[in-house]
């Protein structure tokens, strides 16, 4: 099956030059973007829970010590303080590891932030298996399910550093509670500086007519690798980056289901409650097609190198290729 040519109206958002570093830290980008925002807006304040050298909020603390609050190992208190600051008209960014927020302070997030509809920005780092050697106790694989369950929350998972910088700016100007999920390791740059993030919109990274892979975060680059391998086999594989998990781009999903007739989702999260579950709900309601899910299969993580763990838990480009092959067997 020959790969069809891209429509003339389609323009790839992927970076085409190698002038930028091959891999860049999302959390370092976050920290430096906070400093830029702090210079532009005196209402930006930042909170951390004894992890600012790792979350990279220390950049903001060094630049604006009077607007930086390290509450210590007290994530519940951090959310309470952030809520008070938001109620006073400030724009608080509260950061820690994903396993601690929402893990340790879900009740405070639910009651103080979500129910009160306060303008709190929770930006977490060290999410998923790629925390690596810290092991299962520190590998948040259920945080997206928790945060997407809260009414009114916007939930975003950037795929690279360029998208991260734009996401942080977008949530700073968005009126309402937001949750942004970042990873520990550096990630390959997917976009160039012409990219423009749009809240609530998917990004078509590669056209295709046989199947669609919808990916978030760490799994976006492997999805592109899988699409390239499948193309060599004659499979035309569309790749969508879905940075905004809530509110999700339903129209992009419905369009992909209708035009390609099969969908695979890919995420560094439990299969239940994350990207796959949300996409499946949209598909089942609007345009039922066969689906496969590349995700963690109802188990906890373990200690290991990030790349090794992604392989052990089936979250690699090869696993995405295998899922595509399986879903195509069931496609009408």
Coordinates of N, CA, C and O in Angstrom, one line a residue, residues 86-196:
X86 N -4.1 33.2 45.2 CA -5.0 33.4 44.0 C -6.3 34.2 44.4 O -6.7 35.0 43.6
X87 N -6.8 33.9 45.6 CA -8.0 34.6 46.0 C -7.7 36.1 46.3 O -8.6 36.9 46.3
X88 N -6.4 36.4 46.5 CA -6.0 37.8 46.7 C -5.6 38.5 45.4 O -5.1 39.6 45.4
X89 N -5.8 37.8 44.3 CA -5.5 38.4 43.0 C -4.2 38.1 42.4 O -3.9 38.6 41.3
X90 N -3.4 37.3 43.0 CA -2.1 36.9 42.5 C -2.3 35.7 41.5 O -3.3 35.0 41.5
X91 N -1.2 35.4 40.7 CA -1.2 34.2 39.8 C -0.2 33.3 40.3 O 1.0 33.4 40.0
X92 N -0.6 32.3 41.2 CA 0.4 31.4 41.8 C 0.7 30.2 41.0 O -0.2 29.5 40.4
X93 N 2.0 29.9 40.8 CA 2.5 28.6 40.3 C 3.0 27.8 41.4 O 4.0 28.2 42.1
X94 N 2.4 26.6 41.6 CA 2.8 25.7 42.7 C 3.4 24.5 42.1 O 2.8 23.8 41.2
X95 N 4.7 24.1 42.5 CA 5.4 23.0 41.9 C 6.0 22.1 42.9 O 6.4 22.4 44.0
X96 N 6.0 20.8 42.5 CA 6.6 19.7 43.2 C 6.7 18.5 42.2 O 6.4 18.7 41.0
X97 N 7.0 17.3 42.7 CA 7.0 16.2 41.9 C 5.5 15.7 41.7 O 4.7 15.9 42.6
X98 N 5.2 15.1 40.5 CA 3.9 14.6 40.2 C 3.3 13.6 41.3 O 2.1 13.6 41.5
X99 N 4.2 12.8 41.9 CA 3.8 11.9 42.9 C 3.3 12.5 44.1 O 2.5 12.0 44.9
X100 N 3.7 13.8 44.4 CA 3.3 14.5 45.6 C 2.1 15.5 45.3 O 1.4 15.8 46.3
X101 N 2.0 15.9 44.1 CA 0.8 16.7 43.8 C 0.3 16.3 42.4 O 1.0 16.5 41.4
X102 N -0.8 15.5 42.3 CA -1.8 15.5 43.3 C -1.7 14.4 44.4 O -2.6 14.3 45.2
X103 N -0.7 13.6 44.4 CA -0.6 12.4 45.2 C -0.9 12.7 46.7 O -1.7 12.0 47.4
X104 N -0.2 13.7 47.3 CA -0.3 13.9 48.7 C -1.4 14.9 49.1 O -1.8 15.1 50.2
X105 N -1.8 15.7 48.1 CA -2.7 16.8 48.4 C -3.9 16.9 47.5 O -4.4 18.0 47.2
X106 N -4.5 15.7 47.1 CA -5.6 15.7 46.3 C -6.8 16.4 46.9 O -7.6 17.1 46.3
X107 N -7.0 16.2 48.2 CA -8.2 16.8 48.9 C -8.1 18.3 48.9 O -9.1 19.0 48.6
X108 N -6.9 18.8 49.1 CA -6.7 20.3 49.1 C -6.9 20.9 47.7 O -7.6 21.9 47.5
X109 N -6.5 20.1 46.7 CA -6.7 20.6 45.3 C -8.2 20.6 45.0 O -8.7 21.5 44.4
X110 N -8.8 19.5 45.4 CA -10.2 19.3 45.1 C -11.1 20.4 45.7 O -11.9 21.0 45.1
X111 N -10.9 20.6 47.0 CA -11.7 21.6 47.8 C -11.3 23.0 47.6 O -12.1 23.9 47.3
X112 N -10.0 23.3 47.8 CA -9.5 24.7 47.9 C -9.4 25.3 46.5 O -9.7 26.5 46.3
X113 N -9.0 24.5 45.5 CA -8.7 25.0 44.2 C -9.9 24.7 43.2 O -10.5 25.7 42.7
X114 N -10.3 23.5 43.0 CA -11.3 23.1 42.0 C -12.7 23.6 42.4 O -13.4 24.3 41.6
X115 N -13.1 23.3 43.6 CA -14.5 23.7 44.0 C -14.6 25.2 44.1 O -15.7 25.8 43.8
X116 N -13.5 25.9 44.5 CA -13.5 27.3 44.6 C -13.2 28.0 43.3 O -13.2 29.3 43.2
X117 N -12.8 27.3 42.3 CA -12.5 27.8 40.9 C -11.4 28.8 41.0 O -11.5 29.9 40.3
X118 N -10.4 28.6 41.7 CA -9.3 29.6 41.9 C -8.3 29.5 40.8 O -8.1 28.4 40.3
X119 N -7.6 30.6 40.6 CA -6.7 30.7 39.5 C -5.3 30.2 39.9 O -4.3 30.9 39.8
X120 N -5.2 28.9 40.3 CA -4.0 28.3 40.7 C -3.4 27.4 39.6 O -4.1 26.7 38.9
X121 N -2.1 27.6 39.3 CA -1.4 26.8 38.3 C -0.5 25.8 39.0 O 0.5 26.1 39.7
X122 N -0.8 24.5 38.9 CA 0.0 23.4 39.5 C 0.8 22.8 38.3 O 0.3 22.3 37.4
X123 N 2.1 23.0 38.4 CA 3.1 22.5 37.4 C 4.0 21.5 38.1 O 4.8 21.9 39.0
X124 N 3.9 20.2 37.7 CA 4.6 19.2 38.3 C 5.7 18.7 37.4 O 5.6 18.7 36.2
X125 N 6.8 18.1 38.0 CA 7.8 17.5 37.3 C 8.0 16.1 37.7 O 7.3 15.6 38.6
X126 N 8.9 15.3 37.1 CA 9.3 14.0 37.5 C 8.0 13.0 37.4 O 7.8 12.2 38.4
X127 N 7.2 13.2 36.4 CA 6.1 12.3 36.2 C 6.4 11.0 35.5 O 7.4 11.0 34.7
X128 N 5.7 10.0 35.7 CA 5.8 8.7 34.9 C 7.0 7.9 35.3 O 7.7 8.1 36.2
X129 N 7.2 6.8 34.5 CA 8.3 5.9 34.7 C 9.6 6.5 34.5 O 10.6 6.0 35.1
X130 N 9.7 7.6 33.7 CA 11.0 8.1 33.4 C 11.7 8.8 34.6 O 12.8 9.4 34.4
X131 N 11.0 8.8 35.7 CA 11.7 9.2 37.0 C 12.9 8.3 37.2 O 13.9 8.7 37.8
X132 N 12.7 7.0 36.7 CA 13.9 6.1 36.7 C 14.2 5.4 38.0 O 13.3 4.8 38.6
X133 N 15.4 5.6 38.5 CA 15.9 4.8 39.6 C 15.2 5.1 40.9 O 15.3 4.3 41.9
X134 N 14.4 6.2 41.0 CA 13.7 6.5 42.2 C 12.6 5.4 42.5 O 12.2 5.3 43.7
X135 N 12.2 4.7 41.5 CA 11.4 3.6 41.7 C 9.9 3.9 41.8 O 9.4 5.0 41.7
X136 N 9.1 2.8 42.0 CA 7.7 2.9 42.0 C 7.0 3.9 42.9 O 6.0 4.4 42.6
X137 N 7.6 4.1 44.1 CA 7.1 5.0 45.0 C 7.1 6.4 44.5 O 6.3 7.3 45.0
X138 N 8.0 6.7 43.6 CA 8.1 8.1 43.1 C 7.6 8.2 41.6 O 7.8 9.3 41.0
X139 N 7.1 7.2 41.0 CA 6.7 7.2 39.6 C 5.1 7.4 39.5 O 4.4 6.5 39.7
X140 N 4.7 8.7 39.3 CA 3.3 9.0 39.2 C 2.7 8.5 37.9 O 3.1 8.9 36.9
X141 N 1.9 7.5 38.0 CA 1.3 6.9 36.8 C -0.3 7.0 36.8 O -0.9 6.4 36.0
X142 N -0.8 7.7 37.8 CA -2.2 7.9 37.9 C -2.7 9.4 38.1 O -3.8 9.7 38.3
X143 N -1.7 10.3 38.0 CA -2.0 11.7 38.3 C -3.0 12.3 37.3 O -3.8 13.1 37.6
X144 N -2.8 11.9 36.0 CA -3.7 12.5 35.0 C -5.2 12.0 35.2 O -6.1 12.8 35.0
X145 N -5.4 10.8 35.7 CA -6.7 10.3 36.0 C -7.3 11.1 37.1 O -8.5 11.5 37.1
X146 N -6.5 11.4 38.1 CA -7.0 12.2 39.3 C -7.3 13.6 38.8 O -8.4 14.1 39.1
X147 N -6.4 14.3 38.1 CA -6.6 15.7 37.8 C -7.8 15.9 36.7 O -8.5 16.8 36.8
X148 N -7.9 14.9 35.8 CA -8.9 15.0 34.8 C -10.3 14.8 35.4 O -11.3 15.2 34.8
X149 N -10.4 14.2 36.6 CA -11.6 14.0 37.3 C -12.2 15.2 37.9 O -13.4 15.2 38.3
X150 N -11.4 16.3 38.1 CA -11.8 17.5 38.8 C -12.5 18.5 37.8 O -11.9 18.9 36.9
X151 N -13.7 18.8 38.1 CA -14.4 19.8 37.2 C -13.7 21.1 37.2 O -13.1 21.6 38.2
X152 N -13.6 21.7 36.0 CA -13.0 23.0 35.9 C -11.5 23.1 35.6 O -11.0 24.1 35.3
X153 N -10.8 22.0 35.8 CA -9.4 22.0 35.7 C -9.0 21.8 34.2 O -9.5 21.0 33.5
X154 N -8.0 22.6 33.8 CA -7.4 22.4 32.5 C -6.1 21.6 32.7 O -5.3 21.9 33.6
X155 N -5.9 20.5 31.9 CA -4.8 19.5 32.1 C -4.0 19.5 30.8 O -4.5 19.2 29.8
X156 N -2.7 19.7 30.9 CA -1.8 19.8 29.8 C -0.6 19.0 30.0 O 0.0 19.0 31.1
X157 N -0.1 18.3 28.9 CA 1.1 17.5 28.9 C 1.9 17.9 27.7 O 1.7 17.4 26.6
X158 N 2.9 18.8 27.9 CA 3.7 19.2 26.7 C 4.6 18.1 26.2 O 5.0 17.2 27.0
X159 N 5.0 18.2 24.9 CA 5.8 17.1 24.3 C 7.3 17.5 24.2 O 8.1 16.6 24.0
X160 N 7.6 18.8 24.2 CA 9.0 19.2 24.2 C 9.2 20.5 24.8 O 8.2 21.1 25.4
X161 N 10.4 21.0 24.8 CA 10.7 22.3 25.5 C 10.1 23.5 24.9 O 9.6 24.4 25.6
X162 N 10.0 23.5 23.6 CA 9.4 24.6 22.9 C 7.9 24.7 23.2 O 7.4 25.8 23.5
X163 N 7.3 23.6 23.2 CA 5.8 23.6 23.6 C 5.7 23.9 25.1 O 4.7 24.6 25.4
X164 N 6.6 23.5 25.9 CA 6.5 23.8 27.4 C 6.5 25.2 27.6 O 5.7 25.8 28.4
X165 N 7.4 26.0 27.0 CA 7.5 27.4 27.2 C 6.2 28.1 26.8 O 5.7 29.0 27.5
X166 N 5.6 27.7 25.7 CA 4.4 28.3 25.3 C 3.2 27.9 26.2 O 2.3 28.7 26.4
X167 N 3.2 26.6 26.7 CA 2.2 26.2 27.6 C 2.2 27.0 28.9 O 1.1 27.4 29.4
X168 N 3.4 27.2 29.4 CA 3.5 28.0 30.7 C 2.9 29.4 30.5 O 2.2 29.9 31.4
X169 N 3.2 30.0 29.4 CA 2.7 31.3 29.1 C 1.2 31.3 28.9 O 0.4 32.2 29.4
X170 N 0.7 30.2 28.3 CA -0.7 30.1 28.1 C -1.5 29.9 29.4 O -2.6 30.6 29.5
X171 N -1.0 29.1 30.3 CA -1.7 28.9 31.5 C -1.6 30.1 32.4 O -2.6 30.4 33.2
X172 N -0.6 30.9 32.3 CA -0.4 32.1 33.1 C -1.5 33.1 32.7 O -2.0 33.9 33.5
X173 N -1.9 33.2 31.4 CA -2.9 34.1 30.9 C -4.3 33.5 31.0 O -5.3 34.3 30.8
X174 N -4.4 32.2 31.2 CA -5.7 31.5 31.3 C -6.3 31.8 32.6 O -5.7 31.6 33.7
X175 N -7.6 32.1 32.7 CA -8.3 32.3 34.0 C -8.9 31.0 34.4 O -9.9 30.6 33.9
X176 N -8.3 30.4 35.4 CA -8.8 29.1 35.9 C -7.7 28.2 36.4 O -6.6 28.4 36.0
X177 N -8.1 27.2 37.1 CA -7.1 26.2 37.6 C -6.5 25.4 36.5 O -7.2 24.9 35.6
X178 N -5.2 25.2 36.5 CA -4.5 24.4 35.5 C -3.5 23.4 36.1 O -2.9 23.7 37.2
X179 N -3.3 22.3 35.4 CA -2.3 21.3 35.9 C -1.5 21.0 34.6 O -2.0 20.6 33.6
X180 N -0.1 21.2 34.8 CA 0.8 20.9 33.7 C 1.8 19.8 34.2 O 2.4 19.9 35.2
X181 N 1.9 18.8 33.4 CA 2.7 17.6 33.7 C 4.0 17.6 32.9 O 4.0 17.5 31.7
X182 N 5.2 17.6 33.6 CA 6.5 17.6 33.0 C 7.2 16.4 33.4 O 6.9 15.8 34.5
X183 N 8.2 16.0 32.7 CA 9.0 14.8 33.0 C 10.4 15.2 33.5 O 10.8 16.3 33.5
X184 N 11.1 14.2 34.0 CA 12.5 14.4 34.5 C 13.5 14.5 33.5 O 14.3 15.4 33.5
X185 N 13.6 13.6 32.5 CA 14.7 13.6 31.5 C 14.5 14.7 30.4 O 13.4 15.2 30.3
X186 N 15.6 15.0 29.7 CA 15.5 15.9 28.6 C 14.7 15.1 27.5 O 14.8 13.9 27.4
X187 N 14.0 15.8 26.6 CA 13.3 15.2 25.5 C 13.8 15.8 24.2 O 14.2 17.0 24.1
X188 N 13.7 15.0 23.1 CA 14.0 15.6 21.8 C 13.1 16.8 21.4 O 11.9 16.8 21.7
X189 N 13.7 17.7 20.8 CA 12.9 18.8 20.2 C 12.1 18.3 19.1 O 12.6 17.8 18.1
X190 N 10.8 18.6 19.1 CA 9.9 18.2 18.1 C 9.6 19.4 17.2 O 9.5 19.3 16.0
X191 N 9.4 20.5 17.8 CA 9.0 21.7 17.1 C 10.2 22.7 16.8 O 11.2 22.6 17.5
X192 N 10.0 23.6 15.9 CA 10.9 24.7 15.8 C 10.2 26.0 16.4 O 9.1 25.9 16.9
X193 N 10.9 27.1 16.3 CA 10.3 28.3 17.0 C 9.1 28.9 16.3 O 8.5 29.9 16.8
X194 N 8.7 28.4 15.2 CA 7.5 28.9 14.5 C 6.3 28.3 15.1 O 5.2 28.7 14.8
X195 N 6.4 27.2 15.9 CA 5.3 26.5 16.5 C 4.5 27.5 17.4 O 5.0 28.3 18.1
X196 N 3.1 27.3 17.4 CA 2.3 28.1 18.2 C 1.3 27.1 18.9 O 0.4 26.5 18.3

